[in-house]
Short mmCIF file of C-alpha atoms and ligand atoms in Angstrom, two decimals:
data_model
loop_
_atom_site.label_atom_id
_atom_site.label_comp_id
_atom_site.label_asym_id
_atom_site.label_seq_id
_atom_site.Cartn_x
_atom_site.Cartn_y
_atom_site.Cartn_z
CA UNK G 1 -2.86 12.11 16.27
CA UNK G 2 0.67 10.45 17.89
CA UNK G 3 -1.06 7.95 19.52
CA UNK G 4 -2.76 7.50 16.49
CA UNK G 5 0.41 7.08 14.36
CA UNK G 6 1.88 4.47 17.24
CA UNK G 7 -0.65 2.16 16.68
CA UNK G 8 -0.90 2.49 12.64
CA UNK G 9 0.46 -0.13 10.38
CA UNK G 10 4.24 -0.49 9.08
CA UNK G 11 2.83 0.59 5.61
CA UNK G 12 0.87 3.55 6.81
CA UNK G 13 4.01 4.73 9.44
CA UNK G 14 6.25 4.46 6.26
CA UNK G 15 3.95 6.89 4.48
CA UNK G 16 3.11 9.12 7.53
CA UNK G 17 5.34 8.91 10.62
CA UNK G 18 7.64 11.00 11.68
CA UNK G 19 6.96 14.28 8.85
CA UNK G 20 4.54 16.10 10.61
CA UNK G 21 7.01 18.91 12.52
CA UNK G 22 8.96 19.43 9.53
CA UNK G 23 6.02 20.62 7.34
CA UNK G 24 6.65 24.39 6.96
CA UNK G 25 4.48 26.41 5.17
CA UNK G 26 1.84 23.91 4.31
CA UNK G 27 4.09 21.57 2.42
CA UNK G 28 2.89 18.24 2.02
CA UNK G 29 6.47 16.59 1.66
CA UNK G 30 9.63 17.15 4.18
CA UNK G 31 11.50 19.79 2.40
CA UNK G 32 15.18 19.45 1.65
CA UNK G 33 16.80 22.27 4.16
CA UNK G 34 20.73 22.46 2.74
CA UNK G 35 21.67 25.18 5.33
CA UNK G 36 24.94 24.65 6.85
CA UNK G 37 24.31 26.85 9.97
CA UNK G 38 21.64 28.73 11.68
CA UNK G 39 20.91 32.12 12.30
CA UNK G 40 19.98 33.26 16.03
CA UNK G 41 19.16 37.29 16.96
CA UNK G 42 18.90 36.05 20.46
CA UNK G 43 22.16 35.23 22.09
CA UNK G 44 21.06 33.19 24.76
CA UNK G 45 18.62 31.21 22.86
CA UNK G 46 21.70 30.32 20.42
CA UNK G 47 23.61 29.05 23.90
CA UNK G 48 20.72 27.35 25.06
CA UNK G 49 20.47 25.56 21.67
CA UNK G 50 24.49 24.84 21.72
CA UNK G 51 24.78 23.44 24.74
CA UNK G 52 21.72 21.02 24.46
CA UNK G 53 19.18 22.79 26.69
CA UNK G 54 17.02 23.64 23.98
CA UNK G 55 16.01 22.08 20.87
CA UNK G 56 17.39 23.47 17.57
CA UNK G 57 19.85 23.47 15.36
CA UNK G 58 23.69 24.49 15.23
CA UNK G 59 25.58 23.53 12.50
CA UNK G 60 24.95 20.46 10.04
CA UNK G 61 27.52 18.19 11.32
CA UNK G 62 25.03 18.01 14.49
CA UNK G 63 21.88 17.94 13.05
CA UNK G 64 19.57 18.98 10.08
CA UNK G 65 15.43 19.27 10.00
CA UNK G 66 15.59 17.11 7.14
CA UNK G 67 17.72 14.56 8.61
CA UNK G 68 15.69 14.41 11.24
CA UNK G 69 12.60 13.62 9.89
CA UNK G 70 14.09 10.57 8.36
CA UNK G 71 15.30 9.23 11.79
CA UNK G 72 11.90 10.25 13.17
CA UNK G 73 10.39 8.20 10.52
CA UNK G 74 12.99 5.13 11.38
CA UNK G 75 12.34 5.71 15.44
CA UNK G 76 8.45 5.21 14.45
CA UNK G 77 9.30 1.93 12.40
CA UNK G 78 11.52 0.36 14.59
CA UNK G 79 9.20 1.37 17.72
CA UNK G 80 12.31 2.75 19.29
CA UNK G 81 12.70 5.12 21.86
CA UNK G 82 15.43 6.62 19.84
CA UNK G 83 17.29 7.15 16.58
CA UNK G 84 20.60 8.86 15.33
CA UNK G 85 21.61 8.69 11.29
CA UNK G 86 24.58 8.29 9.36
CA UNK G 87 26.23 8.92 5.84
CA UNK G 88 26.00 5.23 5.19
CA UNK G 89 25.46 1.98 6.37
CA UNK G 90 28.98 1.11 7.15
CA UNK G 91 29.28 4.49 9.15
CA UNK G 92 26.16 2.96 11.46
CA UNK G 93 27.71 -0.21 12.07
CA UNK G 94 31.65 1.53 12.45
CA UNK G 95 30.19 4.43 14.38
CA UNK G 96 28.05 1.93 16.58
CA UNK G 97 31.13 -0.57 17.77
CA UNK G 98 33.55 2.26 18.07
CA UNK G 99 31.13 3.88 20.28
CA UNK G 100 31.23 0.92 23.01
CA UNK G 101 34.37 -0.85 22.20
CA UNK G 102 37.46 -0.42 24.07
CA UNK G 103 41.34 -2.34 24.20
CA UNK G 104 40.93 -5.58 25.63
CA UNK G 105 36.94 -5.76 25.43
CA UNK G 106 35.70 -9.10 23.35
CA UNK G 107 33.04 -9.04 20.52
CA UNK G 108 31.07 -12.57 19.84
CA UNK G 109 29.31 -12.70 16.22
CA UNK G 110 28.91 -14.78 13.53
CA UNK G 111 30.44 -15.67 10.20
CA UNK G 112 28.56 -14.48 7.65
CA UNK G 113 28.34 -10.82 8.62
CA UNK G 114 28.28 -8.23 5.94
CA UNK G 115 31.56 -7.95 4.24
CA UNK G 116 32.29 -4.35 5.34
CA UNK G 117 31.30 -5.22 8.71
CA UNK G 118 33.36 -8.53 8.55
CA UNK G 119 36.71 -6.61 7.74
CA UNK G 120 36.00 -4.05 10.94
CA UNK G 121 36.16 -7.00 13.01
CA UNK G 122 38.91 -9.55 11.27
CA UNK G 123 41.25 -5.74 10.26
CA UNK G 124 40.21 -2.82 12.53
CA UNK G 125 39.05 -3.98 15.72
CA UNK G 126 42.14 -6.01 16.01
CA UNK G 127 44.45 -3.03 15.57
CA UNK G 128 42.71 -2.21 18.58
CA UNK G 129 43.48 -4.99 21.09
CA UNK G 130 39.70 -5.74 20.77
CA UNK G 131 38.97 -9.30 20.63
CA UNK G 132 36.43 -11.10 18.07
CA UNK G 133 35.18 -14.67 18.37
CA UNK G 134 33.17 -15.58 15.24
CA UNK G 135 30.90 -18.33 15.73
CA UNK G 136 29.30 -20.62 12.83
CA UNK G 137 26.05 -18.70 11.47
CA UNK G 138 23.04 -20.41 12.30
CA UNK G 139 24.79 -22.47 14.95
CA UNK G 140 22.85 -21.20 18.24
CA UNK G 141 24.57 -23.22 20.81
CA UNK G 142 27.98 -22.22 19.71
CA UNK G 143 26.96 -18.39 19.99
CA UNK G 144 25.56 -19.26 23.51
CA UNK G 145 28.22 -21.10 24.95
CA UNK G 146 30.96 -18.07 23.46
CA UNK G 147 28.56 -15.26 24.78
CA UNK G 148 28.33 -16.95 28.47
CA UNK G 149 32.06 -16.35 28.69
CA UNK G 150 31.65 -12.97 28.82
CA UNK G 151 31.50 -10.09 25.94
CA UNK G 152 30.98 -6.20 25.59
CA UNK G 153 28.97 -6.92 22.23
CA UNK G 154 26.84 -9.62 20.79
CA UNK G 155 26.73 -8.48 16.97
CA UNK G 156 24.41 -10.53 14.52
CA UNK G 157 23.02 -9.99 11.32
CA UNK G 158 19.91 -11.71 9.99
CA UNK G 159 18.83 -12.77 7.09
CA UNK G 160 22.68 -12.63 5.83
CA UNK G 161 24.63 -12.31 3.05
CA UNK G 162 24.66 -13.80 0.56
CA UNK G 163 23.21 -16.96 1.66
CA UNK G 164 20.53 -15.91 3.55
CA UNK G 165 21.10 -17.70 6.69
CA UNK G 166 18.86 -17.18 10.15
CA UNK G 167 19.47 -16.75 13.57
CA UNK G 168 17.26 -16.74 16.06
CA UNK G 169 16.95 -13.33 17.92
CA UNK G 170 14.91 -13.94 21.01
CA UNK G 171 16.90 -16.50 21.61
CA UNK G 172 20.20 -15.09 20.97
CA UNK G 173 19.65 -11.65 22.60
CA UNK G 174 18.17 -13.63 25.87
CA UNK G 175 21.96 -15.18 25.80
CA UNK G 176 23.45 -11.65 25.29
CA UNK G 177 21.57 -10.37 28.29
CA UNK G 178 22.30 -12.80 30.59
CA UNK G 179 25.64 -12.25 29.85
CA UNK G 180 25.40 -8.46 30.16
CA UNK G 181 26.72 -7.87 26.42
CA UNK G 182 24.90 -5.56 24.31
CA UNK G 183 23.05 -7.18 21.57
CA UNK G 184 23.37 -5.36 18.25
CA UNK G 185 21.20 -6.55 14.76
CA UNK G 186 21.92 -5.45 11.41
CA UNK G 187 17.96 -5.26 10.09
CA UNK G 188 18.98 -4.31 6.50
CA UNK G 189 18.02 -7.55 4.80
CA UNK G 190 14.64 -7.72 6.58
CA UNK G 191 13.61 -4.07 7.15
CA UNK G 192 11.24 -2.96 9.91
CA UNK G 193 8.47 -4.07 8.25
CA UNK G 194 9.65 -8.14 8.47
CA UNK G 195 11.68 -7.98 11.34
CA UNK G 196 11.51 -5.88 14.66
CA UNK G 197 14.71 -6.47 17.02
CA UNK G 198 14.20 -4.37 19.73
CA UNK G 199 10.95 -6.39 20.25
CA UNK G 200 12.54 -9.53 20.11
CA UNK G 201 15.13 -8.25 22.96
CA UNK G 202 17.88 -6.64 20.94
CA UNK G 203 19.79 -3.46 22.44
CA UNK G 204 20.57 -1.16 18.88
CA UNK G 205 19.61 -2.20 15.60
CA UNK G 206 21.55 -0.58 12.68
CA UNK G 207 20.24 -0.08 8.90
CA UNK G 208 21.88 0.25 5.51
CA UNK G 209 19.19 2.98 4.71
CA UNK G 210 20.99 2.42 0.77
CA UNK G 211 19.45 -0.74 0.67
CA UNK G 212 15.52 -1.55 1.07
CA UNK G 213 14.41 1.57 2.91
CA UNK G 214 15.74 3.95 0.11
CA UNK G 215 14.56 1.51 -2.45
CA UNK G 216 15.82 3.16 -5.66
CA UNK G 217 19.74 2.70 -5.42
CA UNK G 218 20.01 6.56 -5.65
CA UNK G 219 21.32 7.70 -2.33
CA UNK G 220 23.45 6.31 0.93
CA UNK G 221 22.17 6.06 4.41
CA UNK G 222 22.71 4.42 7.94
CA UNK G 223 20.68 4.71 11.28
CA UNK G 224 20.67 2.92 14.43
CA UNK G 225 17.65 2.97 16.88
CA UNK G 226 17.49 1.71 20.71
CA UNK G 227 15.15 2.05 23.37
CA UNK G 228 17.96 2.94 25.50
CA UNK G 229 18.41 6.21 24.68
CA UNK G 230 21.52 6.87 26.76
CA UNK G 231 23.45 4.51 24.15
CA UNK G 232 21.72 6.73 21.48
CA UNK G 233 22.99 9.91 22.57
CA UNK G 234 26.44 8.09 23.04
CA UNK G 235 26.65 7.07 19.64
CA UNK G 236 25.35 10.47 18.11
CA UNK G 237 28.00 12.24 20.35
CA UNK G 238 30.81 9.81 18.50
CA UNK G 239 29.29 10.39 15.16
CA UNK G 240 28.73 14.24 15.12
CA UNK G 241 32.25 14.58 16.60
CA UNK G 242 34.02 11.82 14.23
CA UNK G 243 32.09 13.18 11.05
CA UNK G 244 29.66 10.43 9.25
CA UNK G 245 26.48 12.70 8.68
CA UNK G 246 23.54 11.67 6.34
CA UNK G 247 23.48 14.35 3.93
CA UNK G 248 20.17 16.68 3.44
CA UNK G 249 19.58 15.58 0.07
CA UNK G 250 20.61 12.07 0.90
CA UNK G 251 17.57 11.80 3.66
CA UNK G 252 14.98 13.59 1.29
CA UNK G 253 15.44 10.61 -1.38
CA UNK G 254 15.34 8.15 1.33
CA UNK G 255 12.40 9.53 2.91
CA UNK G 256 10.72 9.65 -0.41
CA UNK G 257 11.54 6.32 -0.94
CA UNK G 258 10.57 4.89 1.89
CA UNK G 259 6.71 6.00 1.23
CA UNK G 260 6.51 3.01 -1.08
CA UNK G 261 8.34 0.03 1.32
CA UNK G 262 5.56 -1.83 1.96
CA UNK G 263 4.40 -1.91 -1.53
CA UNK G 264 8.05 -2.24 -2.82
CA UNK G 265 9.17 -5.14 -0.66
CA UNK G 266 5.88 -6.95 -0.50
CA UNK G 267 6.44 -7.31 -4.36
CA UNK G 268 9.88 -8.21 -4.22
CA UNK G 269 9.54 -11.23 -1.69
CA UNK G 270 6.47 -12.39 -3.96
CA UNK G 271 8.82 -12.65 -6.44
CA UNK G 272 11.81 -13.83 -4.94
CA UNK G 273 9.53 -16.74 -3.68
CA UNK G 274 8.50 -17.19 -7.39
CA UNK G 275 12.24 -17.00 -8.65
CA UNK G 276 13.35 -19.48 -6.14
CA UNK G 277 10.62 -22.08 -6.83
CA UNK G 278 11.81 -21.59 -10.70
CA UNK G 279 15.29 -21.88 -9.85
CA UNK G 280 15.03 -25.20 -8.20
CA UNK G 281 13.92 -27.14 -11.39
CA UNK G 282 16.50 -25.67 -13.33
CA UNK G 283 19.02 -28.38 -13.83
CA UNK G 284 22.29 -26.31 -14.15
CA UNK G 285 21.24 -24.84 -10.50
CA UNK G 286 22.98 -26.99 -7.67
CA UNK G 287 21.33 -25.26 -4.51
CA UNK G 288 18.88 -22.29 -3.95
CA UNK G 289 18.89 -20.38 -0.65
CA UNK G 290 15.60 -18.56 0.60
CA UNK G 291 14.37 -18.43 4.08
CA UNK G 292 10.76 -18.85 2.11
CA UNK G 293 11.18 -22.13 1.16
CA UNK G 294 10.18 -24.75 3.39
CA UNK G 295 13.32 -26.85 3.00
CA UNK G 296 15.67 -23.81 3.70
CA UNK G 297 17.06 -25.06 7.14
CA UNK G 298 15.84 -22.15 9.58
CA UNK G 299 12.67 -21.48 7.92
CA UNK G 300 10.75 -22.57 11.16
CA UNK G 301 13.15 -19.35 12.95
CA UNK G 302 12.21 -17.07 10.13
CA UNK G 303 8.66 -17.78 10.18
CA UNK G 304 8.35 -17.27 13.68
CA UNK G 305 10.42 -14.45 14.05
CA UNK G 306 9.56 -12.60 10.49
CA UNK G 307 6.46 -11.31 8.53
CA UNK G 308 7.65 -11.75 5.40
CA UNK G 309 10.99 -13.14 4.22
CA UNK G 310 12.20 -10.33 1.90
CA UNK G 311 13.69 -9.88 -1.78
CA UNK G 312 16.92 -11.43 -1.09
CA UNK G 313 18.11 -14.95 -2.49
CA UNK G 314 20.97 -16.38 -3.74
CA UNK G 315 21.60 -19.96 -5.84
CA UNK G 316 24.74 -21.71 -6.56
CA UNK G 317 25.16 -23.09 -10.21
CA UNK G 318 27.03 -25.85 -11.92
CA UNK G 319 30.31 -25.30 -13.39
CA UNK G 320 31.24 -22.24 -11.02
CA UNK G 321 32.53 -19.11 -11.98
CA UNK G 322 32.46 -20.13 -15.67
CA UNK G 323 28.79 -20.39 -15.61
CA UNK G 324 28.00 -17.18 -13.95
CA UNK G 325 30.48 -15.66 -16.54
CA UNK G 326 27.85 -17.14 -19.16
CA UNK G 327 25.15 -16.68 -17.34
CA UNK G 328 24.74 -13.05 -15.89
CA UNK G 329 25.84 -10.86 -19.12
CA UNK G 330 22.54 -12.66 -20.69
CA UNK G 331 20.13 -11.37 -18.34
CA UNK G 332 18.01 -8.32 -19.68
CA UNK G 333 15.85 -7.52 -16.62
CA UNK G 334 19.05 -7.38 -14.53
CA UNK G 335 21.73 -5.38 -13.32
CA UNK G 336 25.11 -6.78 -12.58
CA UNK G 337 26.11 -4.63 -9.98
CA UNK G 338 27.22 -4.41 -6.18
CA UNK G 339 23.96 -3.21 -4.50
CA UNK G 340 20.60 -4.60 -3.75
CA UNK G 341 17.35 -3.88 -2.25
CA UNK G 342 16.35 -1.49 -5.17
CA UNK G 343 13.37 -1.71 -7.36
CA UNK G 344 15.63 -3.06 -10.28
CA UNK G 345 16.67 -6.82 -9.91
CA UNK G 346 20.85 -6.90 -9.37
CA UNK G 347 22.30 -10.22 -9.54
CA UNK G 348 26.26 -10.25 -9.04
CA UNK G 349 28.85 -13.15 -7.72
CA UNK G 350 29.74 -12.59 -3.79
CA UNK G 351 33.40 -12.19 -5.13
CA UNK G 352 32.31 -9.00 -6.90
CA UNK G 353 29.05 -7.80 -4.55
CA UNK G 354 28.73 -8.93 -0.53
CA UNK G 355 32.74 -10.24 -0.31
CA UNK G 356 34.38 -8.61 -2.52
CA UNK G 357 36.85 -7.47 0.73
CA UNK G 358 37.62 -11.23 1.01
CA UNK G 359 40.13 -13.26 -0.52
CA UNK G 360 38.83 -16.34 -2.11
CA UNK G 361 40.19 -18.62 1.12
CA UNK G 362 37.99 -16.43 2.94
CA UNK G 363 34.72 -17.14 1.14
CA UNK G 364 35.74 -20.60 1.07
CA UNK G 365 35.66 -20.93 4.49
CA UNK G 366 32.70 -18.72 5.24
CA UNK G 367 31.17 -21.66 2.95
CA UNK G 368 30.33 -19.39 0.14
CA UNK G 369 31.04 -21.07 -3.48
CA UNK G 370 32.61 -19.28 -6.38
CA UNK G 371 29.21 -20.03 -8.32
CA UNK G 372 27.23 -18.48 -5.84
CA UNK G 373 24.88 -15.65 -7.42
CA UNK G 374 23.09 -13.14 -5.29
CA UNK G 375 19.79 -11.94 -6.38
CA UNK G 376 18.26 -9.01 -5.20
CA UNK G 377 14.73 -9.27 -5.97
CA UNK G 378 13.26 -5.97 -7.95
CA UNK G 379 9.74 -4.83 -8.52
CA UNK G 380 9.61 -6.04 -12.16
CA UNK G 381 6.51 -8.52 -13.31
CA UNK G 382 7.93 -12.27 -11.92
CA UNK G 383 7.22 -13.82 -15.17
CA UNK G 384 9.46 -11.58 -16.88
CA UNK G 385 12.43 -12.49 -14.63
CA UNK G 386 12.00 -16.26 -14.72
CA UNK G 387 11.51 -15.84 -18.49
CA UNK G 388 14.71 -13.81 -18.77
CA UNK G 389 16.75 -16.49 -16.28
CA UNK G 390 15.30 -19.37 -18.38
CA UNK G 391 16.67 -17.58 -21.73
CA UNK G 392 20.30 -17.09 -20.08
CA UNK G 393 20.54 -20.73 -19.05
CA UNK G 394 19.38 -21.93 -22.44
CA UNK G 395 22.25 -19.97 -23.71
CA UNK G 396 24.87 -21.10 -20.79
CA UNK G 397 23.82 -24.87 -22.35
CA UNK G 398 24.16 -24.17 -25.97
CA UNK G 399 27.57 -22.30 -25.54
CA UNK G 400 28.83 -24.93 -23.11
CA UNK G 401 27.97 -27.71 -25.79
C1 PLP L 501 24.93 -2.60 2.28
C2 PLP L 501 24.98 -3.13 3.78
C3 PLP L 501 25.69 -2.51 4.50
C4 PLP L 501 26.59 -1.40 4.56
O1 PLP L 501 25.77 -0.33 4.10
P1 PLP L 501 26.24 0.98 2.97
O2 PLP L 501 25.36 1.49 3.17
O3 PLP L 501 26.82 0.53 1.94
O4 PLP L 501 27.84 1.13 3.90
C5 PLP L 501 25.54 -3.40 6.23
N1 PLP L 501 24.91 -3.84 6.22
C6 PLP L 501 24.20 -5.19 5.35
C7 PLP L 501 23.59 -6.06 6.02
C8 PLP L 501 24.63 -4.48 4.12
O5 PLP L 501 23.21 -5.32 2.96
#
């Protein structure tokens, strides 16, 4: 059974992996176990579990069966040796960074990380006397040069938010390994279905499970996976003490959402490509950013390291924020919201979504125009989505005239 699971395709794993041990009473679905504590009649057994010599659960901040089923599923999907979970994606990122970084350490990263991650690098880590070097996203020589100077962590994210830039994970991981750095990749946008950073040489892969993994914008969560069990033990220990534990109800919702991961993501990326191609022909559109487009500057790298190009894209409009303000309220089949990866299409400018934490100057420095609209493509019928955009653009042109 276990061997068969390891060899199974992603869509099959998304449905079946990690669940078997938790299906008590013959249940076909993983039960939610909200219990905060666990009873032990045998004092010796309680002790053995409490000190970690025997498997079992003691207290909800440490472990929970429903949450563990989610961790086991992710472990299978990323083909990792171990995984641990968190209350949110940001908890996964911050807890992992704080586990390994000490005053005087250096981190090399890219300019286009997720807004919250960027804030950790610009605000919180410098307070701890950790030095952060930001490289131009997609400039591989720059990253190699900086990493070679020595660093504790090389932190990457690909594709990036919101302009979907691509970093060559294999090449960057090799540079990181050579310098003795821990290579961390935020794999939220791609999901394990489209990209497996550990196989490309990364040490730790992180996800916001809130996005594509859960897929229904109704639960927050995060996860860290690695082939180095000691790394995951250390991160788990930091998390169990600091307390950013995943809620069992959230774990259940994300597990349920994950069953349809392949169906959703394949449909989302089909829609993204169709929408991107339509937007290229729209006269009010300046640029379209989608790694699935041949003219995307890193299309070749994306093709090499990704199975599919994902459901995230963005485009910039003529007339900047004024056009955005006219356009977005006129869409019927899209939420104007800050989340992404859900079954519904969501749209929003970077200034209220991915980079709300940044000042206009910071966004400008990152190459994010104020007229940029991020689109997380949903699973609707592409024809309806494209018509919706066409009509909204017609409205904008009439309003401007
Ligand atoms: C949303 C997101 C995060 C943060 O996840 P939360 O669950 O909102 O804390 C981190 N990285 C990326 C790429 C994201 O899109």
